[in-house]
Short mmCIF file of C-alpha atoms and ligand atoms in Angstrom, two decimals:
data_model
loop_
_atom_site.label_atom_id
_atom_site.label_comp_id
_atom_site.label_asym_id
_atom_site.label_seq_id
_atom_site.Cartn_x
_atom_site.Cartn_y
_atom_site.Cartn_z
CA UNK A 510 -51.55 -77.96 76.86
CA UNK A 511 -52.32 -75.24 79.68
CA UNK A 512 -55.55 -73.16 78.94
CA UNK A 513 -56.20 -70.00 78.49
CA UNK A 514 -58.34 -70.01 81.84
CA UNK A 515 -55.60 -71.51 84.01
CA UNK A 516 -52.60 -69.21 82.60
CA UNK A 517 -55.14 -66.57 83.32
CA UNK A 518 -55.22 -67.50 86.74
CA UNK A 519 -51.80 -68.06 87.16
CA UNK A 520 -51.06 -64.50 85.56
CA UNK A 521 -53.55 -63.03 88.38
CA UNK A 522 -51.46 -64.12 91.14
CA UNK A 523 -48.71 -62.53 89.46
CA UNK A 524 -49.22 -59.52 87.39
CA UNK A 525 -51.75 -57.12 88.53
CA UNK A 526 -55.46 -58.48 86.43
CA UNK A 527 -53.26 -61.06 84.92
CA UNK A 528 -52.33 -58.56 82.37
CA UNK A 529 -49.08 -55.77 81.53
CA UNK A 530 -51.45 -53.15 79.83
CA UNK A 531 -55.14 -53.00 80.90
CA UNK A 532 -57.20 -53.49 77.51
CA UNK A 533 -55.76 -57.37 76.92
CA UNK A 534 -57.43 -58.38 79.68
CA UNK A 535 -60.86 -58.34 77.69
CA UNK A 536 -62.99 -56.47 80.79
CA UNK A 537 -64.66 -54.28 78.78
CA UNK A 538 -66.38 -57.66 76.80
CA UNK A 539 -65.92 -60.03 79.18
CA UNK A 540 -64.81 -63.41 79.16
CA UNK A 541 -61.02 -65.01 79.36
CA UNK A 542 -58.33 -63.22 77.36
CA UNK A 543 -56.72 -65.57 75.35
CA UNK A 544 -52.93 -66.24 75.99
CA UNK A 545 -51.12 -65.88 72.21
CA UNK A 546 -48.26 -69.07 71.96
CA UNK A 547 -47.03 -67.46 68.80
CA UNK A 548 -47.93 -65.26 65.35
CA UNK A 549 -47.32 -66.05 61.70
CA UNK A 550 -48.73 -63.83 58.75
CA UNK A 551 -52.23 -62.87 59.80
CA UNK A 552 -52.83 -65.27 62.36
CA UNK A 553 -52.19 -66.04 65.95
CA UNK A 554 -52.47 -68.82 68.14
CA UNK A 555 -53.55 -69.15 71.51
CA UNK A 556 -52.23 -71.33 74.41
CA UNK A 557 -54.69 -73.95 73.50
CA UNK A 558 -53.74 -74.68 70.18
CA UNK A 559 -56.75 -72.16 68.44
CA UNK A 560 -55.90 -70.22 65.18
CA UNK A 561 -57.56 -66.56 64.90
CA UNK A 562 -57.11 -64.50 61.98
CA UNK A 563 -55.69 -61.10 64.07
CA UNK A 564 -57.04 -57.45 63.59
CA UNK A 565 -55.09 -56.76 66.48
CA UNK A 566 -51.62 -56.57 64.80
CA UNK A 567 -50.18 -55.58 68.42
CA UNK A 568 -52.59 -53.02 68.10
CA UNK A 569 -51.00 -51.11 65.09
CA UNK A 570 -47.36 -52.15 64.63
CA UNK A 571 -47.67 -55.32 62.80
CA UNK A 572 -48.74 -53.89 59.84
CA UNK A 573 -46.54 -56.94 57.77
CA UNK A 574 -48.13 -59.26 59.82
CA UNK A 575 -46.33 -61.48 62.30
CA UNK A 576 -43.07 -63.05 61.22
CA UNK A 577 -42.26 -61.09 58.24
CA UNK A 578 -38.78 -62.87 56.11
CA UNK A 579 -36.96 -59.01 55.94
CA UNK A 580 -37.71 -58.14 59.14
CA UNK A 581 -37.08 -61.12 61.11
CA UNK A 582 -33.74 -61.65 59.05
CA UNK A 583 -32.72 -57.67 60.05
CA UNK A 584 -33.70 -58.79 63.93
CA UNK A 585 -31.63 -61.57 64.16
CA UNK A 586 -28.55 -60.02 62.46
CA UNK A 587 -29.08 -56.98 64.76
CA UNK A 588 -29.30 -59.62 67.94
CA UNK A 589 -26.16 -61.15 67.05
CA UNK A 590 -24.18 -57.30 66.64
CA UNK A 591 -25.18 -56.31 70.42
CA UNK A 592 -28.65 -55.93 72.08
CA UNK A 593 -27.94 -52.21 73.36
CA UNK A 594 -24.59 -50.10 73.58
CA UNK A 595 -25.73 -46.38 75.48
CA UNK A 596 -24.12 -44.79 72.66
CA UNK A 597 -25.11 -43.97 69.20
CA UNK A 598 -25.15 -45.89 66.25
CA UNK A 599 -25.62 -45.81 62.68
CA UNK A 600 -29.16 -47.20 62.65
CA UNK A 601 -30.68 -44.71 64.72
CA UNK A 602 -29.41 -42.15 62.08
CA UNK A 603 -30.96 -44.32 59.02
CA UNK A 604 -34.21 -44.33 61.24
CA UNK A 605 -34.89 -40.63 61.95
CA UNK A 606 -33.57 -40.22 58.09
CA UNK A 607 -36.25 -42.56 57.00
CA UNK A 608 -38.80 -41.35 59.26
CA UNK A 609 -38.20 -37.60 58.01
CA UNK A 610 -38.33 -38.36 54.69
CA UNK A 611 -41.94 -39.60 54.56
CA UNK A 612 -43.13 -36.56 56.95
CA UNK A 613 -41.67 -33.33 55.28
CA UNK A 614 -43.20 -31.22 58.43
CA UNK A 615 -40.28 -32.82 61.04
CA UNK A 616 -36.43 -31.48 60.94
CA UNK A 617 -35.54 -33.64 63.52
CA UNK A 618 -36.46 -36.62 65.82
CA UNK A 619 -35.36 -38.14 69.09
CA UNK A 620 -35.91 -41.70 69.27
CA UNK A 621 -37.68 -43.13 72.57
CA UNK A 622 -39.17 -46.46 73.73
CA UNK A 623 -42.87 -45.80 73.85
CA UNK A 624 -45.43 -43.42 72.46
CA UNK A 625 -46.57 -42.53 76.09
CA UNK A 626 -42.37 -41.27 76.37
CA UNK A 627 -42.99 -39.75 73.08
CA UNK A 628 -46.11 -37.89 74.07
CA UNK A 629 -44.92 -37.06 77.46
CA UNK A 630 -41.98 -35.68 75.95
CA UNK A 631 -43.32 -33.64 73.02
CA UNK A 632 -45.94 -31.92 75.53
CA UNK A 633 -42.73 -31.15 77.53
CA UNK A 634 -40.81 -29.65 74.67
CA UNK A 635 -44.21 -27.59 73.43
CA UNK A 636 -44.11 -26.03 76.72
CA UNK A 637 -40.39 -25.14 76.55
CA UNK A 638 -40.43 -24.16 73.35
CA UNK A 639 -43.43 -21.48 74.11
CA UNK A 640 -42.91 -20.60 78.03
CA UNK A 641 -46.42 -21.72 78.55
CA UNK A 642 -48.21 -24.55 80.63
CA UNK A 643 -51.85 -25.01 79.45
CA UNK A 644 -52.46 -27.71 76.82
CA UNK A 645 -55.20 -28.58 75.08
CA UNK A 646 -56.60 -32.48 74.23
CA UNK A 647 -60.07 -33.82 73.72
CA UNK A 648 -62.02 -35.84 75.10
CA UNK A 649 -61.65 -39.73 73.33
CA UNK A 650 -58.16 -39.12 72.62
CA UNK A 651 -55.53 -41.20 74.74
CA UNK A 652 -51.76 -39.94 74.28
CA UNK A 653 -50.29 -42.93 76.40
CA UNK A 654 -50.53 -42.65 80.25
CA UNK A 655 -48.22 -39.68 81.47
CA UNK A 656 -49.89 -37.82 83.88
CA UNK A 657 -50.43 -34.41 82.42
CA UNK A 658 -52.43 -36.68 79.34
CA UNK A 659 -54.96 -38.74 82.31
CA UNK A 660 -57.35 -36.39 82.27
CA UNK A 661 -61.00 -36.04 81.58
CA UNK A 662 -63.42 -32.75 80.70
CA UNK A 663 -63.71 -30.22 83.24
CA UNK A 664 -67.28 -29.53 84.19
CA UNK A 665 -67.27 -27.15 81.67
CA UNK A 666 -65.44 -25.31 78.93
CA UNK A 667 -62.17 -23.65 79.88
CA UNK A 668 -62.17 -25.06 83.14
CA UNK A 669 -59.28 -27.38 83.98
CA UNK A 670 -59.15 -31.03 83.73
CA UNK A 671 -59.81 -33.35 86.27
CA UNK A 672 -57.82 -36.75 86.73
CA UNK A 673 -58.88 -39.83 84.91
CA UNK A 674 -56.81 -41.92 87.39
CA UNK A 675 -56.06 -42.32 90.95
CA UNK A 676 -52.51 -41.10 91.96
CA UNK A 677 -52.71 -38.21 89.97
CA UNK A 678 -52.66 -34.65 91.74
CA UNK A 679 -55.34 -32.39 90.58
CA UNK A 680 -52.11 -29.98 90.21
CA UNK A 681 -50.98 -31.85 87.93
CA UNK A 682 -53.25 -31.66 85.17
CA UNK A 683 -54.69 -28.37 86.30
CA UNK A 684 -52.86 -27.13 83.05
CA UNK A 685 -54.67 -29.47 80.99
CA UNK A 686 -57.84 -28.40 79.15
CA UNK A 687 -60.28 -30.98 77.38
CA UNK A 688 -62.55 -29.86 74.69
CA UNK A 689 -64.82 -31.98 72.47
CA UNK A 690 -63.87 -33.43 69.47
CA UNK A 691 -64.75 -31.75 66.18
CA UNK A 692 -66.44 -28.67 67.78
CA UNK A 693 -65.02 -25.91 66.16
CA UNK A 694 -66.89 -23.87 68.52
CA UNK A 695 -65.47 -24.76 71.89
CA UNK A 696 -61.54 -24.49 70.29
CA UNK A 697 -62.76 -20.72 69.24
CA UNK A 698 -63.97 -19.55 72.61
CA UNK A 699 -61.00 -21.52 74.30
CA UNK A 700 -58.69 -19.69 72.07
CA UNK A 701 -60.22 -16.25 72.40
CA UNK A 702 -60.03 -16.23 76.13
CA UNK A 703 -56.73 -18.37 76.64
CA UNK A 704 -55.19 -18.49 73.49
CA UNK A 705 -51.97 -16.40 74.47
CA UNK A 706 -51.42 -19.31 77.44
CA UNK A 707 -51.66 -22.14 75.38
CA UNK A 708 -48.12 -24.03 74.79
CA UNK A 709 -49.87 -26.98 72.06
CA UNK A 710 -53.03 -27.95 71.12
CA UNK A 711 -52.25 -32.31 70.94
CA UNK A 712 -54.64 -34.41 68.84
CA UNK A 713 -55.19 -38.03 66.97
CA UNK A 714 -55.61 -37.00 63.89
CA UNK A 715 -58.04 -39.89 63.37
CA UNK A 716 -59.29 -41.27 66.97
CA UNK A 717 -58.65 -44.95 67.21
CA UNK A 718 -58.83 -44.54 70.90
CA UNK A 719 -62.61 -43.93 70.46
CA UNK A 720 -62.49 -46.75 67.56
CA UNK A 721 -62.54 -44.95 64.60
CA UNK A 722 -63.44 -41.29 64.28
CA UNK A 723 -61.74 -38.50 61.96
CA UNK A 724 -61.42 -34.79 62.45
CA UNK A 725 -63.25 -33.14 60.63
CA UNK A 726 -61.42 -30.73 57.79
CA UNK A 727 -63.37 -27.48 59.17
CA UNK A 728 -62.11 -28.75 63.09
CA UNK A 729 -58.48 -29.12 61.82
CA UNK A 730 -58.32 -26.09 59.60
CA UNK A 731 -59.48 -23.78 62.51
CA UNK A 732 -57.31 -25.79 65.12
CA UNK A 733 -54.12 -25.53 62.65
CA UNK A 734 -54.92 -21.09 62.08
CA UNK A 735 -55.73 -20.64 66.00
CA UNK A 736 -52.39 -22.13 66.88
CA UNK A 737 -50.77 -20.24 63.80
CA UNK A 738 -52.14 -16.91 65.35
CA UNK A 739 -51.67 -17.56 68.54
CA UNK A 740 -48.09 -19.23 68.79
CA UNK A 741 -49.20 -22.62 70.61
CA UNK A 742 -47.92 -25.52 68.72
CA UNK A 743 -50.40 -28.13 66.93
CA UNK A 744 -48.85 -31.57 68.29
CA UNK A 745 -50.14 -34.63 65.73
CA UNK A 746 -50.44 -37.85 68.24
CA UNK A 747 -49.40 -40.29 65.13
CA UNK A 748 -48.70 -43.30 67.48
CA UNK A 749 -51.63 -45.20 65.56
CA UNK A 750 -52.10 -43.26 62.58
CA UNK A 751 -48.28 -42.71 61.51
CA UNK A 752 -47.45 -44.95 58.99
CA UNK A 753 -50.61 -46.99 58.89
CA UNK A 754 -53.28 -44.07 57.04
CA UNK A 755 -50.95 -43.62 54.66
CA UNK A 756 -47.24 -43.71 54.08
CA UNK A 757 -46.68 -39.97 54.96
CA UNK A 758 -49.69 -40.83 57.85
CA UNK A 759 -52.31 -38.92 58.81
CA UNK A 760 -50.64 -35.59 58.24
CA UNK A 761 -50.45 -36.18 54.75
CA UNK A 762 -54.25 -37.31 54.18
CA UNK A 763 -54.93 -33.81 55.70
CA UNK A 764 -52.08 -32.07 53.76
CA UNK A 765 -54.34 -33.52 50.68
CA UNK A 766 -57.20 -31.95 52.16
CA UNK A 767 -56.44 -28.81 53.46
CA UNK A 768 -53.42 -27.28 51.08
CA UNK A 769 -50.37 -26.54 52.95
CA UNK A 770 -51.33 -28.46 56.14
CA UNK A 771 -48.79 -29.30 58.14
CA UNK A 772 -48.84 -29.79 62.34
CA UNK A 773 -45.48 -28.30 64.42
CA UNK A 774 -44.95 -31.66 66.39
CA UNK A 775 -45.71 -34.99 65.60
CA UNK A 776 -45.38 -38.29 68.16
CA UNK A 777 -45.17 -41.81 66.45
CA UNK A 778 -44.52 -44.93 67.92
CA UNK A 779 -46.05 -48.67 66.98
CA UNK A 780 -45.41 -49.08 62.61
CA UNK A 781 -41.59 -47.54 63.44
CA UNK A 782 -40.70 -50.06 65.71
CA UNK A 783 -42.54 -53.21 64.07
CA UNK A 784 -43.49 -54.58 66.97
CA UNK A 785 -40.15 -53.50 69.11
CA UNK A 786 -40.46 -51.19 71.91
CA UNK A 787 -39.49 -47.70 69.75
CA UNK A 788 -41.31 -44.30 69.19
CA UNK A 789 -40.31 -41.31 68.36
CA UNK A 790 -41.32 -37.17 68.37
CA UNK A 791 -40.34 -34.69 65.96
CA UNK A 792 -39.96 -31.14 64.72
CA UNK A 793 -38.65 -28.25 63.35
CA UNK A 794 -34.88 -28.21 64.12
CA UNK A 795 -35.20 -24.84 65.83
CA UNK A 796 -38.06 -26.38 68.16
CA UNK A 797 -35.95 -29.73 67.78
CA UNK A 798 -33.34 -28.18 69.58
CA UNK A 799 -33.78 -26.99 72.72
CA UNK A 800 -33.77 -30.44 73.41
CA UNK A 801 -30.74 -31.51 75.83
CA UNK A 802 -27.95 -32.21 75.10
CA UNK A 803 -28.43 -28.62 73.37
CA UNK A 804 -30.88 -26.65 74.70
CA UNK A 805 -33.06 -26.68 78.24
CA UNK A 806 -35.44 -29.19 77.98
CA UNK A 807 -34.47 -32.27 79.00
CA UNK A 808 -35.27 -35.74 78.00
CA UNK A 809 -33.49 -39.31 77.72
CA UNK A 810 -33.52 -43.18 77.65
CA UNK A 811 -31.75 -45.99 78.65
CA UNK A 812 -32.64 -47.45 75.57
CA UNK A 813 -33.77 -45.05 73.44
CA UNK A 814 -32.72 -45.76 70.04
CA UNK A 815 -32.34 -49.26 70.74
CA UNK A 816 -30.24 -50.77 67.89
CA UNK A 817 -32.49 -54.46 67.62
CA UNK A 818 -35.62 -52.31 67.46
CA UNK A 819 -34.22 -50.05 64.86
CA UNK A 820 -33.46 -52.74 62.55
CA UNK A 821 -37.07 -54.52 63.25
CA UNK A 822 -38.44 -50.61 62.38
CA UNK A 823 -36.24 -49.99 59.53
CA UNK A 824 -36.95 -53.09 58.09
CA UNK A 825 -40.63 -52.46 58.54
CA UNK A 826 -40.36 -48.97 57.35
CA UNK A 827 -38.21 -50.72 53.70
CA UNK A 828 -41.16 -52.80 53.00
CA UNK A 829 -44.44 -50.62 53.57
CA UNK A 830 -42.53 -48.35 51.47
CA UNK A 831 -42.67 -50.41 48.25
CA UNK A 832 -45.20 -49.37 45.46
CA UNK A 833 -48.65 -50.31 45.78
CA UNK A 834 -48.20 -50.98 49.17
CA UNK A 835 -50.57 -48.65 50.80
CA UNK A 836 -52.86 -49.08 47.38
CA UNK A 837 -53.15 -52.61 48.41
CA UNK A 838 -53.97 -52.54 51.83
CA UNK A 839 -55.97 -49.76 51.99
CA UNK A 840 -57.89 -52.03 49.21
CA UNK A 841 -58.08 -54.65 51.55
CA UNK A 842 -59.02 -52.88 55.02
CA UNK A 843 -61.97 -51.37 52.92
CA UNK A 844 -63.41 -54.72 51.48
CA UNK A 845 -63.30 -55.87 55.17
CA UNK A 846 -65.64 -52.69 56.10
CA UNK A 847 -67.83 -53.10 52.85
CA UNK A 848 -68.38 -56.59 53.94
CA UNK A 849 -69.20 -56.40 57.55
CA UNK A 850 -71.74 -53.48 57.15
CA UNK A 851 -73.61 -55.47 53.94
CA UNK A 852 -73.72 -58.32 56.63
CA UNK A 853 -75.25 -56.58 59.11
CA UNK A 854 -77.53 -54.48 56.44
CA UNK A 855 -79.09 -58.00 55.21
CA UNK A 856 -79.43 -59.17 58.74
CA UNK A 857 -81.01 -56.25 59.61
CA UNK A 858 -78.12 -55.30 62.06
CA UNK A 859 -77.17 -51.37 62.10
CA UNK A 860 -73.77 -51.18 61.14
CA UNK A 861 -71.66 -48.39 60.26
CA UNK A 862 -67.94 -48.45 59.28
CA UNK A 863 -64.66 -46.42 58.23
CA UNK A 864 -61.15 -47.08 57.35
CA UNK A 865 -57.88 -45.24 56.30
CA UNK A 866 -55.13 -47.56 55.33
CA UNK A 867 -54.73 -50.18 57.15
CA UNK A 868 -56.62 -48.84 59.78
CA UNK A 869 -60.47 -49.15 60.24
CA UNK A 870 -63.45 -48.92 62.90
CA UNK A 871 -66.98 -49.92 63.20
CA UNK A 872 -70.17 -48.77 65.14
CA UNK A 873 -73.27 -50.72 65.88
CA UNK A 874 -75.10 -47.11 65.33
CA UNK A 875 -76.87 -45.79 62.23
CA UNK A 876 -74.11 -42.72 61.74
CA UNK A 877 -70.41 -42.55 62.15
CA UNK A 878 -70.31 -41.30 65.07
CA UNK A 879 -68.30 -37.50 65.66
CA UNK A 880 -67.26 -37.48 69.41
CA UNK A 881 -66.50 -39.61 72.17
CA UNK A 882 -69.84 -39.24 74.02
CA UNK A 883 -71.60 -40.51 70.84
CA UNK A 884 -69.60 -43.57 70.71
CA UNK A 885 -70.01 -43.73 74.09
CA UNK A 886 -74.02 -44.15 73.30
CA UNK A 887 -73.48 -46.76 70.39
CA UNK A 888 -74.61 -50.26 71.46
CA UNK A 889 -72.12 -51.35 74.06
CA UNK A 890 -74.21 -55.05 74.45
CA UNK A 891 -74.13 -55.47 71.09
CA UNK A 892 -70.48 -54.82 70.58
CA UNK A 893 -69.54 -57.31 72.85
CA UNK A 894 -72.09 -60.34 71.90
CA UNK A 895 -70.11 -59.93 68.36
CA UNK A 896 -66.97 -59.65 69.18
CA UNK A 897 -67.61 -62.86 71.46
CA UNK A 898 -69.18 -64.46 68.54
CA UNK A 899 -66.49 -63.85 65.96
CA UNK A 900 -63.83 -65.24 68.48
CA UNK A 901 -65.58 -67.92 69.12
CA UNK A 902 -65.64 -68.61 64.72
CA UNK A 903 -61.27 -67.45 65.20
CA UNK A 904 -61.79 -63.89 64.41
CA UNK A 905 -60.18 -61.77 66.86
CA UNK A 906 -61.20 -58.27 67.09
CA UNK A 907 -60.52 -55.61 69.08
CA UNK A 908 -62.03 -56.42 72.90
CA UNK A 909 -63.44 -53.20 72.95
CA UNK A 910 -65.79 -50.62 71.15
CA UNK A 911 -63.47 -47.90 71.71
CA UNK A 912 -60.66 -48.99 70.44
CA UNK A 913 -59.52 -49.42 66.63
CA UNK A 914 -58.74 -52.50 64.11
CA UNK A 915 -56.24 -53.29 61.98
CA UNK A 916 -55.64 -55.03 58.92
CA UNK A 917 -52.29 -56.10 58.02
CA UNK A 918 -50.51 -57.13 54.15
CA UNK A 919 -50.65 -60.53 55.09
CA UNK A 920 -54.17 -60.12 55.63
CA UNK A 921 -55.85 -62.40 51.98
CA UNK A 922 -58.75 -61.56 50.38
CA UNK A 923 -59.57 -65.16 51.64
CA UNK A 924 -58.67 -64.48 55.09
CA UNK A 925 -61.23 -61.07 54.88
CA UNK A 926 -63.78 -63.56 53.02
CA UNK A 927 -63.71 -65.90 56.11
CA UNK A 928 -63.94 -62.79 58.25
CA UNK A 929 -67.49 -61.44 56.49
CA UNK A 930 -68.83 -65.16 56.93
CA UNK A 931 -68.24 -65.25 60.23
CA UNK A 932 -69.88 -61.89 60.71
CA UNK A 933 -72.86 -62.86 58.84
CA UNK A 934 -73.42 -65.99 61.58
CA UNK A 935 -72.66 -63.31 64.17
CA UNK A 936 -74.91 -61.28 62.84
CA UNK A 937 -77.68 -63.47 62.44
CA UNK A 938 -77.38 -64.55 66.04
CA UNK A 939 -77.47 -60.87 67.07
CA UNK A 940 -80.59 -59.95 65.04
CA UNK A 941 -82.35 -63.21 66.80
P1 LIG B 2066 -47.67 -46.71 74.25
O1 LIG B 2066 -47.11 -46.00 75.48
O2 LIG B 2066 -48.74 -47.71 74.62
O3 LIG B 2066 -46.61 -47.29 73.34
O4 LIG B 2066 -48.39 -45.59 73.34
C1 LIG B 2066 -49.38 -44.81 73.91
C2 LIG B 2066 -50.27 -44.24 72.82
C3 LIG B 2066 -50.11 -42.92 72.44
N1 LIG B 2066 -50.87 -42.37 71.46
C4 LIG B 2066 -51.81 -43.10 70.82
C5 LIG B 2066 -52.63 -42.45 69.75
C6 LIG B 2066 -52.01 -44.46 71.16
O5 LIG B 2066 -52.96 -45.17 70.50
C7 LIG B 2066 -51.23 -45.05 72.18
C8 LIG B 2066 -51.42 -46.49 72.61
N2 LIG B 2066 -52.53 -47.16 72.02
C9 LIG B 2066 -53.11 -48.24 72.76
C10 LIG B 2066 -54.29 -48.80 71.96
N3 LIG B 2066 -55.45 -48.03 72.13
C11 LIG B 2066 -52.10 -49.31 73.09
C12 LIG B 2066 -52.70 -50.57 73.64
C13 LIG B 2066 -52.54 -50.66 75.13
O6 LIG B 2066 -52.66 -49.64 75.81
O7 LIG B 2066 -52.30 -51.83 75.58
#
């Protein structure tokens, strides 16, 4: 059996840090990312024969847990039809049907093969649809890695981004303006100077790229009336949040909140393709189309659409749709908060915790924290001594404090029981 340490090693000489997307290589808590053989339910194994229950889920899209009957049976029947054609089929049009009819705010979508093509592209269509270049994102929120989205805070408000990575030109992003999150003040004063140059305003809805914080109803009301007034569009980033909050995802937890809420773009990816390589953006069917082949702004895939990942997302999309689904695991995600934070309370550990759905975050910090510089200041060193000391007891957490959980329906009330034990050894150990 080859270890985790020497595939590691291996990987490195290979694949630049061992790894095809930065976070799995666990540098932010250290240690040797483990090497996952295979997945079943709400576990996965690593290379060396070790079971961990997963809150990983492929970091959202797994939301049946691994090796779901329905969806492995619609895989494998799609496999055996044709891997990929360059032409349309059927399946793409059952997709964007079932897609629109749990988010009444999009007309239309166009299918694409990652949430950063989905967020590069809706960002491209905001700024055809409106003749303008700025956009607006916080700070915290990550919209995949297209260059116009790598870009940090200016050194003050209203002044342009700067790069977040190397290779980026500063002219690049010089159209991109980062604000804080939740501070109603700064999207005011942005809008009162700029607010006739602003194509969209792009946000996550809830921030699971700074773990787990939500907009605040007062932030999103004023965000959703500025771009109203000023005719910039309000982009929803629902890569994480789309059909894992809620069925209808985020959107509709803040249609329940604010009445007649809706954004003008949305950008999903992860639950839609079930662990396939699919996202998607959509719209109103008059933004919808200026897309090419109709309209000017153009946009397209090799395998955009592709007709095994539509079945795995369709599929995936069937059974999260049953009744009681979202009842149930939102039940479930929230006993798994309740329990950690009592842990920590009786170990005298401060603990702090949210969830939506199957979705959920916690802060070694007193308060929920509101913006990316606060979670930023929670307790880094103690984030990572627990996460190393639940992995070590086969609880595999995110490897990082800014980044989000997830609980999945073939997470047990047993498996979540096991999870809080473990926690309260972790715990103990921390408050030593
Ligand atoms: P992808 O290009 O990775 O499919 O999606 C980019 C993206 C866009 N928008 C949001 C809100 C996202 O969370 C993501 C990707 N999320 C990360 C997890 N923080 C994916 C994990 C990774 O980068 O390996």
């Amino acid at each position: 059996m080859t270890s985790n340490q020497a595939l590691f090693e291996r990987a490195q000489r290979v694949i630049p840090g061992g790894v095809n997307s930065p976070v799995r290589a666990f540098r932010a808590v250290g240690g040797t990312p483990r090497f996952i053989s295979r997945g079943h339910g709400a576990y996965i194994w690593d290379a060396e024969g070790q079971r961990y229950v997963d809150y990983i889920g492929s970091w959202g899209p797994m939301i049946l847990g691994h090796g779901h009957p329905a969806v492995l049976e619609a895989v494998q029947k799609a496999a055996l039809d044709g891997f990929s054609f360059g032409a349309p089929t059927e399946r793409e049009i059952e997709l964007a049907e079932a897609i629109i009819q749990r988010v009444p705010s999009v007309e239309q979508v166009r299918l694409v093969s990652s949430g950063t093509e989905a967020g590069m592209s809706a960002i491209r269509l905001a700024r055809g649809a409106t003749g303008r270049s700025k956009i607006v994102k916080f700070e915290g929120c990550y919209h995949g890695h297209a260059d116009a989205l790598l870009v940090k805070a200016g050194s003050g408000l209203a002044t342009f981004g700067h790069p977040t990575s190397a290779g980026v030109p500063p002219e690049v992003v010089q159209h991109t303006l980062v604000l804080e999150y939740n501070n109603v003040q700064q999207i005011e004063d942005l809008f009162a100077t700029q607010g006739d140059q602003i194509a969209c305003v792009m946000i996550e809805p809830i921030a699971g790229n700074m773990n787990f914080v939500r907009a605040s109803v007062p932030f999103m009301k004023r965000i959703r009336e500025l771009c109203t007034k000023h005719g910039a569009l309000f982009v929803f980033d629902e890569v994480m949040t789309g059909f894992r909050v809620a069925l209808g995802g985020a959107q509709s937890v803040y249609a329940g909140l604010i009445p007649g809420f809706a954004p003008d773009m949305s950008v999903f990816g992860k639950v839609i393709g079930g662990g396939m390589p699919l996202a998607a953006f959509g719209a109103s069917k008059k933004v919808m189309s200026l897309l090419a082949p109709l309209g000017p702004v153009y946009q397209a895939g090799t395998l955009s659409g592709n007709p095994v990942a539509t079945a795995c997302g369709l599929a995936t999309l069937k059974e999260i749709a049953r009744p009681g689904f979202f009842e149930t695991l939102s039940g479930r995600t929230q006993s798994l908060v309740a329990g950690l934070t009592a842990a920590a309370a009786d170990a005298g550990v401060p603990l702090v915790g949210d969830s939506q759905g199957g979705m959920f975050g916690f802060f070694f910090a007193d308060t929920l924290p509101q913006n990316y510089a606060v979670v930023m200041a929670t307790d880094k060193e103690r984030f990572n001594r627990f996460f190393h000391a639940m992995l070590d007891q086969g609880i595999y957490l995110a490897p990082a404090l800014y980044e989000a959980g997830f609980v999945s329906a073939a997470h047990t009330a047993d498996d979540i029981a096991a999870t809080v034990a473990a926690a309260r050894v972790a715990f103990r150990a921390l408050a030593a």
